[in-house]
XYZ file of C-alpha atoms in Angstrom:
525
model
C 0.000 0.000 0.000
C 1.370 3.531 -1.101
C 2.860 5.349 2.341
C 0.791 8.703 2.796
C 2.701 9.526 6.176
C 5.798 9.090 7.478
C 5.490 10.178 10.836
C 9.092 10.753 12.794
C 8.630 9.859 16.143
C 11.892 11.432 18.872
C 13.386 10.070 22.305
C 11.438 13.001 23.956
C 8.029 11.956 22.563
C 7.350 8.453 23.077
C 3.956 8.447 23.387
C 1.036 7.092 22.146
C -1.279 9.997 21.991
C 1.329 11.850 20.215
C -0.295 14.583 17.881
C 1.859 13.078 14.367
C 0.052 9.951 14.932
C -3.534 11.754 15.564
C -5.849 11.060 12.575
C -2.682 9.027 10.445
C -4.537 5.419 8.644
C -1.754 2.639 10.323
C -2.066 1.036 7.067
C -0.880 3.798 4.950
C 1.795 5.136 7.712
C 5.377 4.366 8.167
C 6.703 5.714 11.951
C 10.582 6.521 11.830
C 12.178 6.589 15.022
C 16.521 7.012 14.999
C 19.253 6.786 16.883
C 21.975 9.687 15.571
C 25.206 10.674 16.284
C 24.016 14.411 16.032
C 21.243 13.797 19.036
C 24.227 11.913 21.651
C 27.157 14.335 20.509
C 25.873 17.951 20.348
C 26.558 17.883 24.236
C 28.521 15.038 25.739
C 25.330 13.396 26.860
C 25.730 11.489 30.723
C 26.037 7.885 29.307
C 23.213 6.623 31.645
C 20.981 9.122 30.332
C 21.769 8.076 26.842
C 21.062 4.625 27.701
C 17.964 5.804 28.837
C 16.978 7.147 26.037
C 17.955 4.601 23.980
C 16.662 1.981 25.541
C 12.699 3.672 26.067
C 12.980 4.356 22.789
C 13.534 0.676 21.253
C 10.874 -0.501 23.672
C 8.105 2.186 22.474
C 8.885 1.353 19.050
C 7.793 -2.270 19.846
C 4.743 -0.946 21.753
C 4.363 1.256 18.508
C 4.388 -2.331 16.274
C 2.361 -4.461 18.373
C -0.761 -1.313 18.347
C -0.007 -2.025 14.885
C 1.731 0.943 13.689
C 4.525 -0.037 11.043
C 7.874 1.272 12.418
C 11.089 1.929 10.209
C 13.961 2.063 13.304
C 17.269 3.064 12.574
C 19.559 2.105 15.285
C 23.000 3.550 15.914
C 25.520 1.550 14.484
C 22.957 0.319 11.653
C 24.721 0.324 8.829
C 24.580 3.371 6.608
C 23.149 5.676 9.134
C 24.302 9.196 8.277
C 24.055 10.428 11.828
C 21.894 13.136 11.304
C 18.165 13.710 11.445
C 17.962 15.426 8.242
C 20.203 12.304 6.537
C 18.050 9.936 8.094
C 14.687 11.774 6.882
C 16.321 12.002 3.813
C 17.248 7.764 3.406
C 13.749 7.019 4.460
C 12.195 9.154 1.832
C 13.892 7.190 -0.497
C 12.894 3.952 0.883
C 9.044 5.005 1.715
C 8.146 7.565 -1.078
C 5.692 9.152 1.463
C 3.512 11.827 0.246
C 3.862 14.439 3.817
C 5.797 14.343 6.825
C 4.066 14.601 9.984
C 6.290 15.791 13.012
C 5.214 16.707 16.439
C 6.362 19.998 17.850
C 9.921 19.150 18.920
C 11.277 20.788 22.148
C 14.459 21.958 21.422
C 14.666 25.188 18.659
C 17.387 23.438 16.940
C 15.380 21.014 15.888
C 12.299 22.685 14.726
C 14.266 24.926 12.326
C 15.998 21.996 10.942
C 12.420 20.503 10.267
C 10.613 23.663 8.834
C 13.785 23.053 6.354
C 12.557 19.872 4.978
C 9.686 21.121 3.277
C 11.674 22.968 1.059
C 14.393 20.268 1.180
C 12.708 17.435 0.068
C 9.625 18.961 -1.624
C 7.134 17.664 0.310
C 4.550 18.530 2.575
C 5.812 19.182 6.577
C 2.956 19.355 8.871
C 4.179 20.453 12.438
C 1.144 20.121 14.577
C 1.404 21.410 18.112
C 2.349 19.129 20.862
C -0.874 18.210 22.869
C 0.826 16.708 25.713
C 0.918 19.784 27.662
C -1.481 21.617 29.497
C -0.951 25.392 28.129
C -0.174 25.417 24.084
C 2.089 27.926 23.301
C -0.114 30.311 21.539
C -1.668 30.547 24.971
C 1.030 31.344 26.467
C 1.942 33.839 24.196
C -1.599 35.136 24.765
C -1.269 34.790 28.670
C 1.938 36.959 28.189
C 1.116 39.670 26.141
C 1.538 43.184 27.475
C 2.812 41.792 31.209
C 6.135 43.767 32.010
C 6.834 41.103 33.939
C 6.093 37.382 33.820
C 5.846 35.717 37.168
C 4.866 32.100 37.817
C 2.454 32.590 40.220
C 0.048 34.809 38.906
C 0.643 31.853 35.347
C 0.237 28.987 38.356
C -3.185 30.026 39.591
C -4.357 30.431 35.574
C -3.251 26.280 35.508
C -5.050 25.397 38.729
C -8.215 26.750 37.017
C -7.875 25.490 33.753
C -7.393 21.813 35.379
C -9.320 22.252 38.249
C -6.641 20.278 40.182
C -6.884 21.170 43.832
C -9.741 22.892 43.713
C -12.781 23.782 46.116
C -15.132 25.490 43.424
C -13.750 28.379 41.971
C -11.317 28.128 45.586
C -7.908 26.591 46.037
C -8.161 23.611 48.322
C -7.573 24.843 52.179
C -7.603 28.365 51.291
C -4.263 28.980 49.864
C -2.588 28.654 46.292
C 1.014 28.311 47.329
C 1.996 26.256 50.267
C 5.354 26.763 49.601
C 6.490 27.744 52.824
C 5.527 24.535 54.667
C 8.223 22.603 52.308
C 11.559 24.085 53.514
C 12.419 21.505 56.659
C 15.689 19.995 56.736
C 15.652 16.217 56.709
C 17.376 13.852 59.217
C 18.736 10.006 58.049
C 15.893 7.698 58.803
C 16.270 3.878 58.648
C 12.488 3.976 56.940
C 13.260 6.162 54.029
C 11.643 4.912 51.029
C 13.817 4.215 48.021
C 12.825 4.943 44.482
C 11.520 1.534 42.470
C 14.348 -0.060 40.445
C 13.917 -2.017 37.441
C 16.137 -5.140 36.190
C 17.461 -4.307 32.730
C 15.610 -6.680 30.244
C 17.285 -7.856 27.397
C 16.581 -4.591 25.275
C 18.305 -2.612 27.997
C 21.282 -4.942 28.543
C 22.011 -4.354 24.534
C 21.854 -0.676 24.936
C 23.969 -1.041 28.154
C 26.422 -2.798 26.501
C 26.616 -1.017 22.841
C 26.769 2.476 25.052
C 29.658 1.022 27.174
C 31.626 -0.009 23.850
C 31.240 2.766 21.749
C 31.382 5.762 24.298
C 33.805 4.473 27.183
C 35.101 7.648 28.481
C 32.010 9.975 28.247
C 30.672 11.348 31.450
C 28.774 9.068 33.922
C 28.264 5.713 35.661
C 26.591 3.685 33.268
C 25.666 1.154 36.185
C 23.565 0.073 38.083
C 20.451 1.213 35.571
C 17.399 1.105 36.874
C 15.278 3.804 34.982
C 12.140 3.052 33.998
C 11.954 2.679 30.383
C 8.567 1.365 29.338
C 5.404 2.898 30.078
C 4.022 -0.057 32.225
C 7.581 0.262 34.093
C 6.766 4.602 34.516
C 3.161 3.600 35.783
C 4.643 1.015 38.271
C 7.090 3.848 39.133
C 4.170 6.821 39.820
C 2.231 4.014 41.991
C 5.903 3.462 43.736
C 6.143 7.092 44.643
C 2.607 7.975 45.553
C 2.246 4.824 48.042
C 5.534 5.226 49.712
C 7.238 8.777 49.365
C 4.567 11.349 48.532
C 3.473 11.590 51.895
C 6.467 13.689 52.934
C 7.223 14.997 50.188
C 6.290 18.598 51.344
C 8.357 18.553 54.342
C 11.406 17.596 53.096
C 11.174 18.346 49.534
C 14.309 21.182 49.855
C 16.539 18.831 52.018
C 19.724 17.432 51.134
C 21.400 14.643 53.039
C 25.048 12.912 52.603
C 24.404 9.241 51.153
C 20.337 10.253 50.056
C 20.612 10.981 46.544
C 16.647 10.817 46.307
C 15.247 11.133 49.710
C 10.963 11.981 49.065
C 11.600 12.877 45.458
C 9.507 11.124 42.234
C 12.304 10.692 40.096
C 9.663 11.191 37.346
C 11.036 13.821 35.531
C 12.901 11.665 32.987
C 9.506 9.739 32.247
C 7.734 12.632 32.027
C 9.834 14.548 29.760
C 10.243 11.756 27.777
C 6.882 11.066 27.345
C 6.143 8.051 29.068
C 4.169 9.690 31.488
C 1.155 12.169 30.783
C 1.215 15.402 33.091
C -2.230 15.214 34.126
C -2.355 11.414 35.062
C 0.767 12.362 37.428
C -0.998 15.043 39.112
C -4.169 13.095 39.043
C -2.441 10.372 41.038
C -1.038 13.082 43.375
C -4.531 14.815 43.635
C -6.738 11.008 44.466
C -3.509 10.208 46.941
C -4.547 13.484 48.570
C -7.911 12.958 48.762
C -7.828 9.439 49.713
C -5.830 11.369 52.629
C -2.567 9.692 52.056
C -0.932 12.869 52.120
C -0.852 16.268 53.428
C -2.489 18.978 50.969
C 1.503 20.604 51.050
C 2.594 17.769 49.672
C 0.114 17.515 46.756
C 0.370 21.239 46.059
C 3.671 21.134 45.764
C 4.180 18.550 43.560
C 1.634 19.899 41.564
C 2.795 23.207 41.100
C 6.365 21.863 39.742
C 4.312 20.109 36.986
C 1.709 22.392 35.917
C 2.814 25.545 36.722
C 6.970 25.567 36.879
C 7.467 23.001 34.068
C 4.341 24.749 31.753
C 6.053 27.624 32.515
C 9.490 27.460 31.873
C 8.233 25.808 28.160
C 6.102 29.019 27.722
C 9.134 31.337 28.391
C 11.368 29.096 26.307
C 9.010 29.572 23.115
C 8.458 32.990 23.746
C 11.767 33.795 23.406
C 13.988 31.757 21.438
C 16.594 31.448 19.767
C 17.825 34.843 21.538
C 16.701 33.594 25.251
C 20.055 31.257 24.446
C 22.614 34.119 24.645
C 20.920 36.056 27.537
C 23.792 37.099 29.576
C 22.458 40.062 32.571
C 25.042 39.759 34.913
C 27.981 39.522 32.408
C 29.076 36.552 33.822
C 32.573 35.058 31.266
C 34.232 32.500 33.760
C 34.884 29.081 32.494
C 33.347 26.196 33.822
C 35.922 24.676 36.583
C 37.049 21.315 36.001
C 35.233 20.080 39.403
C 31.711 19.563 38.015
C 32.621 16.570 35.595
C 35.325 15.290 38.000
C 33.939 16.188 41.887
C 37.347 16.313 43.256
C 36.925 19.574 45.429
C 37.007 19.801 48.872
C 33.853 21.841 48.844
C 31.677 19.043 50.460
C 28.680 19.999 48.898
C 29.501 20.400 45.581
C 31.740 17.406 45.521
C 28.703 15.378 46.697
C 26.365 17.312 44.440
C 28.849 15.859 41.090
C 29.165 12.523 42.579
C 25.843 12.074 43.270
C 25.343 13.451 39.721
C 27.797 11.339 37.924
C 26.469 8.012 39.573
C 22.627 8.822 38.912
C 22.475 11.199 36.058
C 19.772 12.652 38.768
C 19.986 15.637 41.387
C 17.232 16.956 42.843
C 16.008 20.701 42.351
C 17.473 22.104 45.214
C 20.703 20.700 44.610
C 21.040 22.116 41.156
C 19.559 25.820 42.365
C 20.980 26.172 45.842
C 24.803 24.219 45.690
C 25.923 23.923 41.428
C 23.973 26.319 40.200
C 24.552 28.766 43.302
C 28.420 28.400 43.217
C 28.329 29.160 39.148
C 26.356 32.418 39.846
C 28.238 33.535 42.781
C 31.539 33.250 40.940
C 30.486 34.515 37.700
C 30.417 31.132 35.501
C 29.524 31.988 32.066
C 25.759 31.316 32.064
C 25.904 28.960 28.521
C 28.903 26.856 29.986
C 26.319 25.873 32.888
C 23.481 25.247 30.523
C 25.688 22.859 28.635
C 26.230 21.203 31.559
C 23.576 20.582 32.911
C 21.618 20.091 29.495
C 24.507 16.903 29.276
C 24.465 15.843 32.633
C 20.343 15.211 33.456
C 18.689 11.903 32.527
C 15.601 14.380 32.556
C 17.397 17.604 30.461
C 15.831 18.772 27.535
C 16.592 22.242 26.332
C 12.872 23.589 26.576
C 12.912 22.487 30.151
C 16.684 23.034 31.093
C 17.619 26.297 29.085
C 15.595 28.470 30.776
C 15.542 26.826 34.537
C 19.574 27.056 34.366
C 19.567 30.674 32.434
C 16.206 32.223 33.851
C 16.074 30.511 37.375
C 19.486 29.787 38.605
C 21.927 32.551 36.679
C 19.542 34.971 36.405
C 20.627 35.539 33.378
C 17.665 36.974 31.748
C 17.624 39.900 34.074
C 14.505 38.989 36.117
C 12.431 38.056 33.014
C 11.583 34.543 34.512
C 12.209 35.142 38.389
C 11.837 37.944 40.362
C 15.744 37.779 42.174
C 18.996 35.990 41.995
C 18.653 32.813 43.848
C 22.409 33.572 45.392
C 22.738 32.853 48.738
C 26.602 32.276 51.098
C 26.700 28.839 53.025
C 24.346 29.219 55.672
C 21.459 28.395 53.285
C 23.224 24.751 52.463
C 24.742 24.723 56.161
C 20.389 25.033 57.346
C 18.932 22.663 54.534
C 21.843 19.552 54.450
C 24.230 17.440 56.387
C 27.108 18.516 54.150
C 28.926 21.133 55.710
C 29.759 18.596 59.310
C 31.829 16.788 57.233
C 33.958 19.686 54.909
C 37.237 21.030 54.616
C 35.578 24.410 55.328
C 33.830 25.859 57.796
C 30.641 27.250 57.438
C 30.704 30.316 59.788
C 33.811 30.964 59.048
C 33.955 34.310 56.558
C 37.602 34.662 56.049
C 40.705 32.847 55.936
C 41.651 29.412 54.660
C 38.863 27.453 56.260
C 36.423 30.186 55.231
C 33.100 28.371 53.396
C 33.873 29.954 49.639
C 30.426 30.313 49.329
C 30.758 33.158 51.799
C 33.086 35.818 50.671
C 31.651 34.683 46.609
C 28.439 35.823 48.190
C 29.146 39.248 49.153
C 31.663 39.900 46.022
C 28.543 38.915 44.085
C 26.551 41.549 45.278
C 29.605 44.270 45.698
C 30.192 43.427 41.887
C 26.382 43.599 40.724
C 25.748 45.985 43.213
C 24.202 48.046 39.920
C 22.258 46.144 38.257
C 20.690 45.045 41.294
C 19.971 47.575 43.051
C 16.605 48.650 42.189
C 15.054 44.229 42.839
C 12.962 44.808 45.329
C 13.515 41.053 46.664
C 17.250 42.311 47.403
C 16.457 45.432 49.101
C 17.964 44.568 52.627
C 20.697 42.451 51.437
C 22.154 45.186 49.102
C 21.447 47.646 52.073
C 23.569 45.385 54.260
C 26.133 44.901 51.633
C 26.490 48.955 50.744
C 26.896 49.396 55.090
C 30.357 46.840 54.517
C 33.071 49.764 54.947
C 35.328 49.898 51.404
C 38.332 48.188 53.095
C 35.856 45.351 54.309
C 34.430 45.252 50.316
C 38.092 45.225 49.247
C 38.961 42.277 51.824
C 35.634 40.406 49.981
C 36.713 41.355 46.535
C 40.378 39.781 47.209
C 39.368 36.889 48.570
C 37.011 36.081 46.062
C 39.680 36.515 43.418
C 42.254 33.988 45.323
C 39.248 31.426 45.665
C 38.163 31.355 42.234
C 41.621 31.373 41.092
C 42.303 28.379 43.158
C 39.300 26.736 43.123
C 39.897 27.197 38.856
C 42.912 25.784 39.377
C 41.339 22.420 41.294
C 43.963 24.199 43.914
C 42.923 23.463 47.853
C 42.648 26.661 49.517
C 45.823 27.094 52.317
C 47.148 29.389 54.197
C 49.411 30.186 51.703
C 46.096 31.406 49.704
C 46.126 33.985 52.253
C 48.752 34.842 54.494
C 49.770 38.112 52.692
C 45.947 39.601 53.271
C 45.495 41.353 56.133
C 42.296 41.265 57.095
C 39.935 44.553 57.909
């Protein structure tokens, strides 16, 4: 039978309500799905969240055959395969003769001017229908942000609550309040009955992706094993189940808290299922929501897991549409200092950042708060060029995509945008990490300590951040008694903090310990 469709199908949208396949005949279809060179080099992709990838995708394009879709896969190291999306489009023309191309809304920029290419390219038809799999399209978005001066998640949040009605008393947010945000800042202590996250045997699909991955990229970044990722979507089910029984609960309390040794604690670890699309947004929440009122958990919990999903991650997509390709290059604070050395190798004797890599390295996985408040914190503090962070993180992340990444890393952490996405820096000197973890009992540094060689960096980065940006954030209202604090430091105490941030970024730069020798010229104020 003559192909009408060929319908490319990506790692991040393995689906089965995918828009491409919405209305398509299976009979007169042909679903291409490939593994290329161009998707696992662009950034050097974390090798367990390659394998991921992989792997969910070879099992979803059996799911695809057995609902009787006919899939054309192109693996890897299949021979011929020209490593790029547009080669592979262009091979499969050849083979199919299809009369239009069907492709879902991709996430990442790159990839969607590369496709509104092929039209031209290959002189066919290239429909691009909107991805359906999220809650706010992006022409309502765009609509939402018309004429604001400034965007703010909240006011977007409340908009999401409505539309889904999650959490909802009537036209009233359950218990009275939209945020609950407050309630989820406790620090956590080590408890013999912390749940652990579900892990899933590799099956023989996995095991060959484990092992081609291993052979053919043996000195990228990451521990490839143990893998235990869900990568089917009866595995991501049996995973949402996992977390709603046994970790939701407290969730809320402990949602900001880092511990030595508990790389998960209360946390989903959903984000790479969701993301890739073998979880729906609204059946997560929906899980969270009948969990909640089943009474299972505390309404904190539920709202705040909630509000990552359809408010945070709806709304870091709608900023990311909004403003690409130029939201890429956004650089407020000037920030031009390479990316040390110590976040792909760990070894600094900053105890929270070397546990933050580690933890990183082994899992592909960090929590929120660990990528705001210790890696991304350090970067902004010490000026770390804002695109050498979102490379790293966009590689690092089983659950990094560049719609989702790009403008958390950029907007949220680096504040790179100037405010556009949130309202103040998220910079803060070690007592933040010193309150919310275990880490700083067991560093080289010390934590209250604001000068000398066993000074937490953290804190003299923290007030040569604000002495250095001291103009362009002055008028953030967020900031005001910070910045007041900072302009009462006497000049020879601002020089003292501008010194001693030099000689720790130099050092730290370096992957050079901080030692008296650092310091014993500086006299301090």
């Amino acid at each position: 039978m003559p192909v009408d469709a060929l319908a490319l199908v990506t790692a991040d949208q393995l689906s089965h309500d995918l828009s491409a396949l919405d209305g398509l005949e299976r009979a007169s279809t042909v679903v291409l799905m490939v593994e290329v060179v161009e998707e696992t080099d662009y950034v050097p992709h974390h090798r367990k969240k390659m394998a991921f990838l992989l792997s969910a995708m070879r099992h979803h394009a059996e799911d695809l055959e057995r609902a009787g879709w006919s899939v054309d896969y192109v693996r890897l190291d299949a021979p011929g395969n020209t490593g790029s999306f547009g080669g592979e489009m262009a091979r499969a023309i050849d083979r199919h003769a299809p009369k239009r191309i069907r492709f879902t809304h991709p996430g990442e920029w790159r990839v969607l001017e590369m496709a509104r290419g092929w039209e031209e390219r290959f002189g066919i038809p290239v429909e691009i229908p909107e991805d359906t799999r999220f809650i706010c399209p992006t022409p309502d978005f765009s609509a939402w942000a018309k004429g604001r001066k400034v965007f703010r998640m909240e006011h977007f949040y409340r908009e999401m609550r409505r539309k889904t009605g999650f959490l909802m008393e009537g036209d009233k947010p359950a218990g009275g309040r939209w945020n609950l945000d407050a309630e989820n800042r406790k620090p956590a202590d080590a408890d013999l009955f912390m749940p652990r996250p579900l892990r899933i045997e590799p099956d023989r699909i996995t095991r060959e992706v484990l092992d081609m991955v291993a052979k053919r990229f043996p000195d990228r970044f990451g521990d490839l094993e143990p893998f235990s990722f869900p990568v089917t979507r009866t595995d991501a089910l049996r995973a949402l189940d996992h977390f709603t029984e046994t970790a939701l609960a407290r969730f809320g309390d402990y949602q900001d808290a880092m511990l030595s040794g508990e790389p998960f604690l209360y946390h989903s670890l959903l984000s790479p299922c969701l993301n890739a699309g073998l979880l729906n947004p609204l059946e997560v929440c929906r899980a969270v929501e009948n969990a909640y009122r089943a009474g299972n958990a505390q309404l904190n919990a539920a709202e705040g897991f909630i509000r990552q999903i359809i408010g945070w991650r709806e709304y870091v997509r709608g900023i990311y549409w909004l403003r690409m390709p130029d939201y890429a290059r956004e650089n407020a604070l000037q920030a031009d200092r390479p990316l040390p050395w110590f976040y792909w190798s760990g070894e600094t004797r900053m105890a929270c950042v070397s546990a933050c890599v580690r933890q990183t390295k082994a899992e592909a996985y960090a929590h929120h708060i660990q990528r705001l408040m210790v890696t991304g914190n350090f970067a902004l503090l010490a000026g770390i060029s804002p695109s050498e962070l979102h490379e790293w993180y966009l590689a690092v992340y089983a659950d990094a995509f560049e719609w989702v990444e790009l403008p958390n890393t950029l907007g949220m952490s680096q504040f790179a945008d100037g405010g556009l996405l949130g309202s103040k820096p998220y910079a803060a000197s070690g007592n933040y990490i010193g309150r919310m973890s275990d880490y700083c009992g067991n560093c080289a540094y010390d934590v209250k300590e604001k000068t000398g060689e066993t000074a937490c960096p953290f804190n003299p980065l923290y007030w040569d951040f604000l002495r250095r940006n001291s103009e362009r954030l002055a008028s953030n209202p967020r900031l005001r008694i910070v910045m007041s604090a900072q302009r009462k430091r006497s000049p020879e105490r601002q020089g003292h903090d501008r010194e001693v941030a030099r000689r720790v970024i130099s050092a730290l730069a370096n992957d050079r310990p901080l030692s008296p020798d650092t310091f014993s010229d500086l006299e301090r104020p």
